[in-house]
CSV table of C-alpha atoms and ligand atoms in Angstrom, one decimal:
chain,number,residue,atom,x,y,z
A,1,MET,CA,-0.1,0.0,0.0
A,2,ALA,CA,1.3,3.4,-0.9
A,3,CYS,CA,1.7,5.8,2.0
A,4,VAL,CA,-0.2,9.0,2.1
A,5,THR,CA,3.0,11.1,1.3
A,6,ASP,CA,3.2,9.2,-2.1
A,7,LEU,CA,-0.6,9.6,-2.7
A,8,ALA,CA,0.0,13.4,-2.0
A,9,LYS,CA,2.8,13.5,-4.2
A,10,ARG,CA,0.9,11.9,-7.1
A,11,LEU,CA,-2.1,14.0,-6.6
A,12,TYR,CA,-0.2,17.2,-6.3
A,13,ALA,CA,1.8,16.2,-9.5
A,14,LYS,CA,-1.5,15.5,-11.2
A,15,SER,CA,-3.0,18.7,-10.2
A,16,LEU,CA,0.0,20.7,-11.4
A,17,SER,CA,-0.2,18.9,-14.8
A,18,GLY,CA,-3.6,20.5,-15.6
A,19,VAL,CA,-3.7,23.9,-13.9
A,20,LYS,CA,-1.6,27.0,-14.0
A,21,TYR,CA,-0.7,28.5,-10.6
A,22,PRO,CA,0.6,32.0,-9.8
A,23,MET,CA,4.2,31.6,-8.7
A,24,GLN,CA,4.8,33.5,-5.6
A,25,GLN,CA,7.8,34.0,-3.6
A,26,ALA,CA,7.6,32.7,0.0
A,27,PRO,CA,7.6,35.6,2.3
A,28,PRO,CA,11.1,36.5,3.7
A,29,THR,CA,11.3,35.0,7.2
A,30,THR,CA,14.2,34.9,9.6
A,31,PRO,CA,14.3,32.9,12.7
A,32,GLU,CA,15.1,35.9,14.8
A,33,HIS,CA,11.9,37.5,13.6
A,34,SER,CA,9.7,34.4,13.9
A,35,PRO,CA,6.1,35.0,15.2
A,36,LEU,CA,5.2,34.3,18.8
A,37,LEU,CA,1.8,33.2,17.7
A,38,GLY,CA,1.9,29.2,17.3
A,39,MET,CA,4.5,28.8,20.0
A,40,LEU,CA,3.5,26.1,22.6
A,41,PRO,CA,4.1,26.7,26.4
A,42,ASN,CA,7.5,25.0,26.4
A,43,GLN,CA,8.6,27.0,23.5
A,44,ILE,CA,7.6,30.1,25.1
A,45,LYS,CA,9.4,29.0,28.3
A,46,GLU,CA,12.6,28.2,26.4
A,47,LEU,CA,12.4,31.6,24.8
A,48,CYS,CA,12.1,33.3,28.1
A,49,ALA,CA,14.8,31.5,29.6
A,50,SER,CA,17.1,32.3,26.7
A,51,GLN,CA,16.4,36.0,27.4
A,52,GLY,CA,17.1,35.7,31.1
A,53,GLN,CA,13.5,35.9,32.2
A,54,ALA,CA,12.0,34.2,35.3
A,55,GLU,CA,9.7,31.2,34.5
A,56,PHE,CA,6.5,33.1,35.7
A,57,ARG,CA,7.2,35.6,32.9
A,58,ALA,CA,6.7,32.8,30.3
A,59,LYS,CA,3.2,32.3,31.8
A,60,GLN,CA,2.4,35.9,31.5
A,61,LEU,CA,3.4,36.1,27.9
A,62,TYR,CA,1.7,32.9,26.9
A,63,GLN,CA,-1.6,34.2,28.5
A,64,TRP,CA,-1.1,37.6,26.8
A,65,ILE,CA,-0.9,35.9,23.5
A,66,TYR,CA,-3.6,33.4,23.7
A,67,HIS,CA,-5.9,34.1,26.6
A,68,HIS,CA,-6.1,37.9,26.3
A,69,ALA,CA,-5.6,37.9,22.6
A,70,ALA,CA,-3.1,40.6,22.7
A,71,ASP,CA,-2.2,42.0,19.3
A,72,SER,CA,0.7,44.5,20.4
A,73,TYR,CA,3.4,44.4,23.0
A,74,ASP,CA,2.0,47.7,24.4
A,75,ALA,CA,-1.1,45.8,25.6
A,76,MET,CA,1.1,43.5,27.7
A,77,SER,CA,1.1,45.7,30.7
A,78,ASN,CA,2.4,43.5,33.4
A,79,LEU,CA,5.7,42.6,31.4
A,80,PRO,CA,8.7,44.9,31.9
A,81,LYS,CA,8.9,47.5,29.2
A,82,ALA,CA,12.6,46.7,28.6
A,83,TRP,CA,11.7,43.0,27.9
A,84,ARG,CA,8.8,44.0,25.7
A,85,ASP,CA,11.3,46.1,23.7
A,86,GLN,CA,13.6,43.0,23.6
A,87,LEU,CA,11.0,40.8,22.5
A,88,ALA,CA,9.7,43.2,19.8
A,89,SER,CA,13.2,43.5,18.3
A,90,GLY,CA,13.3,40.0,17.7
A,91,HIS,CA,9.8,38.6,17.4
A,92,GLN,CA,6.6,39.7,15.7
A,93,ILE,CA,3.4,38.7,17.5
A,94,GLY,CA,2.2,37.1,14.5
A,95,ARG,CA,-1.4,38.4,14.4
A,96,VAL,CA,-2.7,39.1,11.0
A,97,ALA,CA,-6.2,40.8,10.5
A,98,PRO,CA,-8.4,39.7,7.8
A,99,HIS,CA,-7.8,41.2,4.4
A,100,ARG,CA,-11.3,41.2,3.2
A,101,VAL,CA,-14.9,40.0,4.3
A,102,ASP,CA,-17.9,38.9,2.3
A,103,ILE,CA,-21.3,39.0,4.1
A,104,SER,CA,-24.1,36.7,3.3
A,105,SER,CA,-27.8,37.7,3.3
A,106,ASP,CA,-28.1,34.9,6.0
A,107,GLY,CA,-25.5,36.6,8.2
A,108,THR,CA,-22.7,34.2,7.4
A,109,LYS,CA,-19.3,36.1,7.0
A,110,LYS,CA,-16.5,34.8,5.0
A,111,TYR,CA,-13.1,36.2,5.8
A,112,LEU,CA,-10.0,36.2,3.7
A,113,PHE,CA,-6.6,35.8,5.4
A,114,ALA,CA,-3.4,36.4,3.8
A,115,THR,CA,-0.7,33.8,4.8
A,116,SER,CA,2.1,35.1,2.6
A,117,PRO,CA,2.1,37.4,-0.5
A,118,GLY,CA,-0.3,36.0,-3.0
A,119,ARG,CA,-1.6,33.2,-0.7
A,120,PHE,CA,-4.8,33.3,1.1
A,121,VAL,CA,-7.1,31.1,3.1
A,122,GLU,CA,-10.8,31.6,3.9
A,123,SER,CA,-12.6,31.2,7.2
A,124,ALA,CA,-16.4,31.2,7.7
A,125,TRP,CA,-18.2,32.6,10.7
A,126,ILE,CA,-21.6,31.2,10.8
A,127,PRO,CA,-24.1,32.6,13.4
A,128,GLU,CA,-27.1,30.7,14.4
A,129,ASN,CA,-29.4,31.6,17.4
A,130,GLN,CA,-27.3,31.5,20.5
A,131,ARG,CA,-24.2,29.9,18.9
A,132,ALA,CA,-21.7,30.8,16.3
A,133,THR,CA,-19.4,28.4,14.3
A,134,LEU,CA,-16.1,29.2,12.9
A,135,CYS,CA,-15.1,27.0,10.1
A,136,LEU,CA,-11.4,27.4,9.5
A,137,SER,CA,-8.6,26.4,7.1
A,138,THR,CA,-5.5,24.3,7.5
A,139,GLN,CA,-3.9,24.6,4.1
A,140,VAL,CA,-3.7,26.9,1.2
A,141,GLY,CA,-5.6,24.8,-1.2
A,142,CYS,CA,-5.3,20.9,-0.9
A,143,LYS,CA,-3.7,17.9,-2.5
A,144,MET,CA,-6.4,15.3,-2.0
A,145,GLY,CA,-8.1,16.0,-5.3
A,146,CYS,CA,-11.8,15.1,-4.4
A,147,VAL,CA,-13.5,15.7,-7.6
A,148,PHE,CA,-16.4,17.7,-6.2
A,149,CYS,CA,-14.5,20.2,-4.3
A,150,ALA,CA,-13.6,23.8,-5.2
A,151,THR,CA,-10.5,23.7,-2.9
A,152,GLY,CA,-9.3,20.4,-4.4
A,153,ARG,CA,-9.5,21.9,-7.8
A,154,GLN,CA,-7.4,24.9,-6.7
A,155,GLY,CA,-4.5,22.4,-6.1
A,156,PHE,CA,-2.1,22.8,-3.2
A,157,GLN,CA,-0.1,25.9,-2.3
A,158,SER,CA,1.2,25.6,1.2
A,159,GLN,CA,0.7,24.4,4.7
A,160,LEU,CA,-0.6,26.7,7.4
A,161,THR,CA,1.4,27.0,10.6
A,162,ALA,CA,-0.2,26.5,13.9
A,163,GLY,CA,-0.1,30.2,14.4
A,164,GLN,CA,-1.8,30.7,11.2
A,165,ILE,CA,-4.6,28.4,12.1
A,166,VAL,CA,-5.1,30.0,15.5
A,167,ASN,CA,-4.9,33.4,14.1
A,168,GLN,CA,-8.2,32.9,12.0
A,169,TYR,CA,-10.0,32.6,15.4
A,170,LEU,CA,-7.9,35.1,17.5
A,171,SER,CA,-8.1,37.9,14.5
A,172,LEU,CA,-11.7,37.4,13.8
A,173,PRO,CA,-13.8,40.6,14.8
A,174,GLU,CA,-16.6,38.1,16.0
A,175,ARG,CA,-14.1,36.0,18.1
A,176,GLU,CA,-16.0,36.5,21.3
A,177,SER,CA,-19.2,35.1,19.9
A,178,ILE,CA,-17.7,32.0,18.8
A,179,THR,CA,-19.1,28.8,20.6
A,180,ASN,CA,-17.8,26.1,18.1
A,181,ILE,CA,-15.0,25.5,15.8
A,182,VAL,CA,-14.9,23.2,12.9
A,183,TYR,CA,-11.7,22.2,10.9
A,184,MET,CA,-13.8,21.9,7.7
A,185,GLY,CA,-12.4,25.0,5.5
A,186,MET,CA,-9.7,24.7,3.0
A,187,GLY,CA,-7.3,21.8,3.1
A,188,GLU,CA,-7.2,18.3,4.7
A,189,PRO,CA,-6.3,18.7,8.4
A,190,PHE,CA,-4.7,15.5,8.8
A,191,ASP,CA,-2.3,16.2,5.8
A,192,ASN,CA,-0.9,19.0,8.1
A,193,PRO,CA,-0.7,17.0,11.3
A,194,GLU,CA,1.8,18.8,13.4
A,195,ALA,CA,0.3,22.2,12.9
A,196,VAL,CA,-3.2,20.9,13.5
A,197,PHE,CA,-2.3,19.0,16.7
A,198,ASP,CA,-0.4,22.2,18.0
A,199,SER,CA,-3.3,24.4,17.1
A,200,LEU,CA,-5.7,22.0,19.1
A,201,ALA,CA,-3.4,22.2,22.0
A,202,LEU,CA,-3.4,25.9,21.9
A,203,PHE,CA,-7.2,26.1,21.5
A,204,THR,CA,-8.0,23.7,24.3
A,205,ASP,CA,-5.3,24.7,26.9
A,206,PRO,CA,-7.2,26.3,29.9
A,207,LEU,CA,-4.2,28.6,30.3
A,208,GLY,CA,-4.3,29.5,26.7
A,209,ILE,CA,-7.5,30.0,24.6
A,210,GLY,CA,-9.4,27.6,26.8
A,211,LEU,CA,-12.1,26.2,24.6
A,212,SER,CA,-13.7,23.0,25.3
A,213,PRO,CA,-12.4,20.2,23.2
A,214,HIS,CA,-16.1,19.1,22.8
A,215,LYS,CA,-16.9,22.3,20.9
A,216,ILE,CA,-14.1,21.6,18.4
A,217,THR,CA,-14.6,19.1,15.6
A,218,VAL,CA,-11.8,18.0,13.1
A,219,SER,CA,-13.0,16.8,9.8
A,220,THR,CA,-11.0,14.4,7.6
A,221,ILE,CA,-11.3,12.4,4.5
A,222,GLY,CA,-9.7,9.6,6.3
A,223,ILE,CA,-5.9,9.6,6.6
A,224,ILE,CA,-5.8,6.5,8.9
A,225,PRO,CA,-2.4,6.8,10.6
A,226,VAL,CA,-3.0,10.5,11.6
A,227,MET,CA,-6.6,9.6,12.6
A,228,LYS,CA,-5.3,6.9,15.0
A,229,GLU,CA,-2.9,9.5,16.4
A,230,PHE,CA,-5.9,12.1,16.9
A,231,LEU,CA,-8.0,9.4,18.7
A,232,VAL,CA,-5.2,9.2,21.3
A,233,ARG,CA,-3.8,12.7,21.4
A,234,SER,CA,-7.0,14.8,21.2
A,235,ASP,CA,-10.3,15.0,23.1
A,236,CYS,CA,-12.0,16.8,20.2
A,237,ASN,CA,-14.7,15.6,18.1
A,238,LEU,CA,-14.2,13.7,14.8
A,239,ALA,CA,-16.0,14.0,11.5
A,240,ILE,CA,-15.3,11.6,8.6
A,241,SER,CA,-16.2,12.6,5.0
A,242,ILE,CA,-17.7,9.5,3.5
A,243,HIS,CA,-19.8,10.6,0.6
A,244,SER,CA,-20.3,6.8,-0.6
A,245,PRO,CA,-20.5,3.5,1.2
A,246,PHE,CA,-19.4,1.8,-2.0
A,247,GLU,CA,-15.6,1.3,-2.7
A,248,ASP,CA,-15.7,1.9,-6.5
A,249,GLU,CA,-17.8,4.9,-6.2
A,250,ARG,CA,-16.0,6.4,-3.3
A,251,ARG,CA,-12.8,5.8,-5.3
A,252,ALA,CA,-14.1,7.8,-8.1
A,253,LEU,CA,-15.0,10.8,-5.9
A,254,MET,CA,-12.2,10.8,-3.6
A,255,PRO,CA,-8.7,9.4,-4.5
A,256,ILE,CA,-7.8,8.8,-0.9
A,257,GLN,CA,-9.9,5.6,-1.1
A,258,HIS,CA,-7.1,4.1,-3.2
A,259,VAL,CA,-4.7,4.4,-0.3
A,260,TYR,CA,-7.2,4.3,2.9
A,261,PRO,CA,-10.4,2.4,2.1
A,262,ILE,CA,-13.4,3.4,4.1
A,263,ALA,CA,-14.1,-0.1,5.3
A,264,GLU,CA,-10.6,-0.1,6.9
A,265,LEU,CA,-11.3,3.3,8.5
A,266,VAL,CA,-14.6,2.1,10.0
A,267,GLN,CA,-12.8,-0.9,11.3
A,268,VAL,CA,-10.3,1.2,13.1
A,269,LEU,CA,-13.1,3.3,14.6
A,270,LYS,CA,-14.9,0.1,15.8
A,271,GLU,CA,-11.8,-1.1,17.4
A,272,ASN,CA,-11.0,2.2,19.1
A,273,PRO,CA,-14.3,3.6,20.1
A,274,LEU,CA,-14.3,7.4,21.2
A,275,ALA,CA,-15.0,8.3,24.6
A,276,ALA,CA,-18.6,9.0,25.4
A,277,SER,CA,-17.8,12.8,25.8
A,278,ARG,CA,-16.5,12.9,22.2
A,279,LYS,CA,-18.7,13.1,19.0
A,280,LEU,CA,-18.3,11.0,15.9
A,281,SER,CA,-20.1,12.1,12.7
A,282,PHE,CA,-20.1,11.1,9.1
A,283,GLU,CA,-20.6,13.8,6.5
A,284,TYR,CA,-22.4,12.8,3.4
A,285,ILE,CA,-22.7,15.2,0.5
A,286,MET,CA,-25.6,14.1,-1.8
A,287,PHE,CA,-25.2,14.1,-5.5
A,288,ALA,CA,-28.3,13.6,-7.7
A,289,GLY,CA,-28.5,10.1,-9.2
A,290,LEU,CA,-25.1,9.1,-7.9
A,291,ASN,CA,-25.0,8.4,-4.2
A,292,ASP,CA,-28.6,9.3,-3.1
A,293,SER,CA,-30.5,6.0,-3.6
A,294,LEU,CA,-32.1,4.0,-0.8
A,295,GLY,CA,-29.6,1.2,-1.7
A,296,HIS,CA,-26.8,3.6,-0.7
A,297,ALA,CA,-28.6,4.4,2.5
A,298,ARG,CA,-29.0,0.7,3.3
A,299,GLU,CA,-25.3,0.1,2.6
A,300,LEU,CA,-24.2,3.2,4.8
A,301,VAL,CA,-26.2,1.6,7.5
A,302,ARG,CA,-24.6,-1.7,7.1
A,303,LEU,CA,-21.0,-0.1,7.0
A,304,ILE,CA,-21.4,2.0,10.0
A,305,ASN,CA,-23.5,-0.4,12.1
A,306,GLY,CA,-22.3,-0.8,15.7
A,307,LEU,CA,-20.7,2.7,15.8
A,308,ARG,CA,-22.2,5.5,18.0
A,309,ALA,CA,-22.2,8.1,15.2
A,310,GLN,CA,-24.4,10.8,13.6
A,311,VAL,CA,-24.8,11.1,9.9
A,312,ASN,CA,-25.0,14.8,8.4
A,313,LEU,CA,-26.4,14.9,5.0
A,314,ILE,CA,-25.2,17.9,3.1
A,315,HIS,CA,-26.6,19.6,0.1
A,316,TYR,CA,-24.1,19.7,-2.9
A,317,HIS,CA,-23.6,23.2,-4.3
A,318,SER,CA,-22.4,23.0,-7.9
A,319,VAL,CA,-18.8,23.9,-8.8
A,320,PRO,CA,-18.5,25.7,-12.1
A,321,SER,CA,-17.2,23.3,-14.9
A,322,LEU,CA,-18.5,20.2,-13.1
A,323,SER,CA,-21.5,18.3,-14.2
A,324,LEU,CA,-22.4,17.0,-10.7
A,325,GLN,CA,-25.7,18.2,-9.3
A,326,GLY,CA,-27.2,18.2,-5.9
A,327,SER,CA,-30.0,15.9,-4.8
A,328,ASP,CA,-33.4,17.3,-4.4
A,329,ASP,CA,-35.0,17.9,-1.0
A,330,GLN,CA,-37.3,15.0,-1.0
A,331,THR,CA,-34.6,12.5,-2.1
A,332,MET,CA,-32.6,13.8,0.9
A,333,ARG,CA,-35.6,13.6,3.2
A,334,ASP,CA,-36.2,10.0,2.1
A,335,PHE,CA,-32.5,9.0,2.6
A,336,GLN,CA,-32.8,10.7,6.1
A,337,ASP,CA,-35.9,8.7,7.0
A,338,LEU,CA,-34.3,5.4,6.2
A,339,LEU,CA,-31.2,6.0,8.4
A,340,LYS,CA,-33.4,7.3,11.2
A,341,GLN,CA,-35.6,4.1,11.0
A,342,LYS,CA,-32.4,2.1,11.5
A,343,GLY,CA,-31.8,4.0,14.6
A,344,ILE,CA,-29.1,6.4,13.2
A,345,MET,CA,-29.3,10.1,14.3
A,346,THR,CA,-29.3,12.0,10.9
A,347,THR,CA,-29.5,15.5,10.1
A,348,ILE,CA,-29.9,17.5,6.9
A,349,ARG,CA,-27.4,20.3,7.3
A,350,LYS,CA,-28.6,23.8,6.4
A,351,SER,CA,-26.7,25.5,3.7
A,352,ARG,CA,-25.1,28.7,4.9
A,353,GLY,CA,-23.4,31.6,3.0
A,354,LEU,CA,-24.3,30.1,-0.4
A,355,ASP,CA,-24.4,33.7,-1.9
A,356,ILE,CA,-20.8,34.4,-0.9
A,357,GLN,CA,-19.4,31.0,-1.9
A,358,ALA,CA,-18.9,30.1,1.7
A,359,ALA,CA,-21.0,27.0,1.8
A,360,CYS,CA,-19.5,23.5,2.2
A,361,GLY,CA,-17.2,22.5,-0.6
A,362,LEU,CA,-17.1,26.0,-2.3
A,363,LEU,CA,-14.1,27.6,-0.4
A,364,SER,CA,-11.4,28.5,-2.8
A,365,THR,CA,-9.0,31.4,-3.2
A,366,LYS,CA,-7.8,30.6,-6.7
A,367,GLU,CA,-9.7,33.3,-8.3
A,368,LEU,CA,-9.2,35.8,-5.5
A,369,VAL,CA,-5.3,35.5,-5.8
A,370,LYS,CA,-5.2,37.7,-8.8
A,371,THR,CA,-7.7,40.4,-7.7
A,372,THR,CA,-6.6,40.6,-4.2
A,373,LEU,CA,-3.0,41.0,-5.1
A,374,GLU,CA,-4.1,44.2,-6.8
A,375,ASP,CA,-5.2,45.5,-3.5
A,376,PHE,CA,-2.0,45.2,-1.7
B,401,SF4,FE1,-9.2,18.5,0.2
B,401,SF4,FE2,-11.4,18.4,1.7
B,401,SF4,FE3,-11.6,19.3,-0.7
B,401,SF4,FE4,-11.1,16.8,-0.4
B,401,SF4,S1,-13.0,17.8,0.2
B,401,SF4,S2,-10.1,18.2,-1.9
B,401,SF4,S3,-9.8,16.8,1.3
B,401,SF4,S4,-10.4,20.2,1.0
């Protein structure tokens, strides 16, 4: 079996063969001006020790960055001025405000964050009643090549650092309203594992940002080795993009199936059940005439039988130049009814931010690169 890196390389090479991408220089970075955002507590401690500071200063600095969301050294009022100056001469904080926002008629906002000159990711803020969900990105583009996905069609440009992932939360104007975070934006989170694990640690550390792990969901198409690590290393929720219970069909939709078959993934989940406090869900985008029959529903029931999991049915939103169409509402309801009759909690997810291309599967910064560069 090929390893996922081989798959990624093959997918990346394949994507590069068909599409032209703007060639951008990586931003000039020097270690001495590296950002503080993204550093873990032990890294902050080492930095403080190297600058002759007492250990309690490390905790203060860490809390300023993550807990108080300070975006300037001036705000760090209980740190000695001389040390703040020393820090400022060597390190930027690393906070980056969004470059642009699009606002949907349903209240959803899509933010564009620059990660380096010419490279952008999108994050969606989705308010609903008393809660608000942030859908964040982990990569600029994606290597995984799922045929229905706008991000996949953009190809892969770069990984985000843990700091760039956390920045999408800390620099969001609506940060204080956020009750839930989903790693469902651009990119495959488990293809950028270290940055994702570090960002989860920063989000959930009570001394740091301090969010409950049960309010955070990481979504994957199923990179099994990293998923196994996630089951052990994290208390956050897990969502699996399944989209078809049949191997051939899934392979045609999602090349990852060549490397990590869904049946193998489900078996891993059955052998390593999540703690009762963690949620497991299967995401299922419904394509008209392709994966929306009752036969599919029955096979899905058979596949996930025995798992404590919810299924979320998702409307497919057409991507230009693709012939795939979304299932109609009645077909989705029939599919849902069958799953419910078999005892599986099943929702039909509301589409949000459709008019600003923020809905599921539509995030892409390919077209924005050119126009937004002109704004810089
Ligand atoms: Fe990548 Fe997810 Fe899109 Fe697949 S669906 S191409 S993993 S962003």
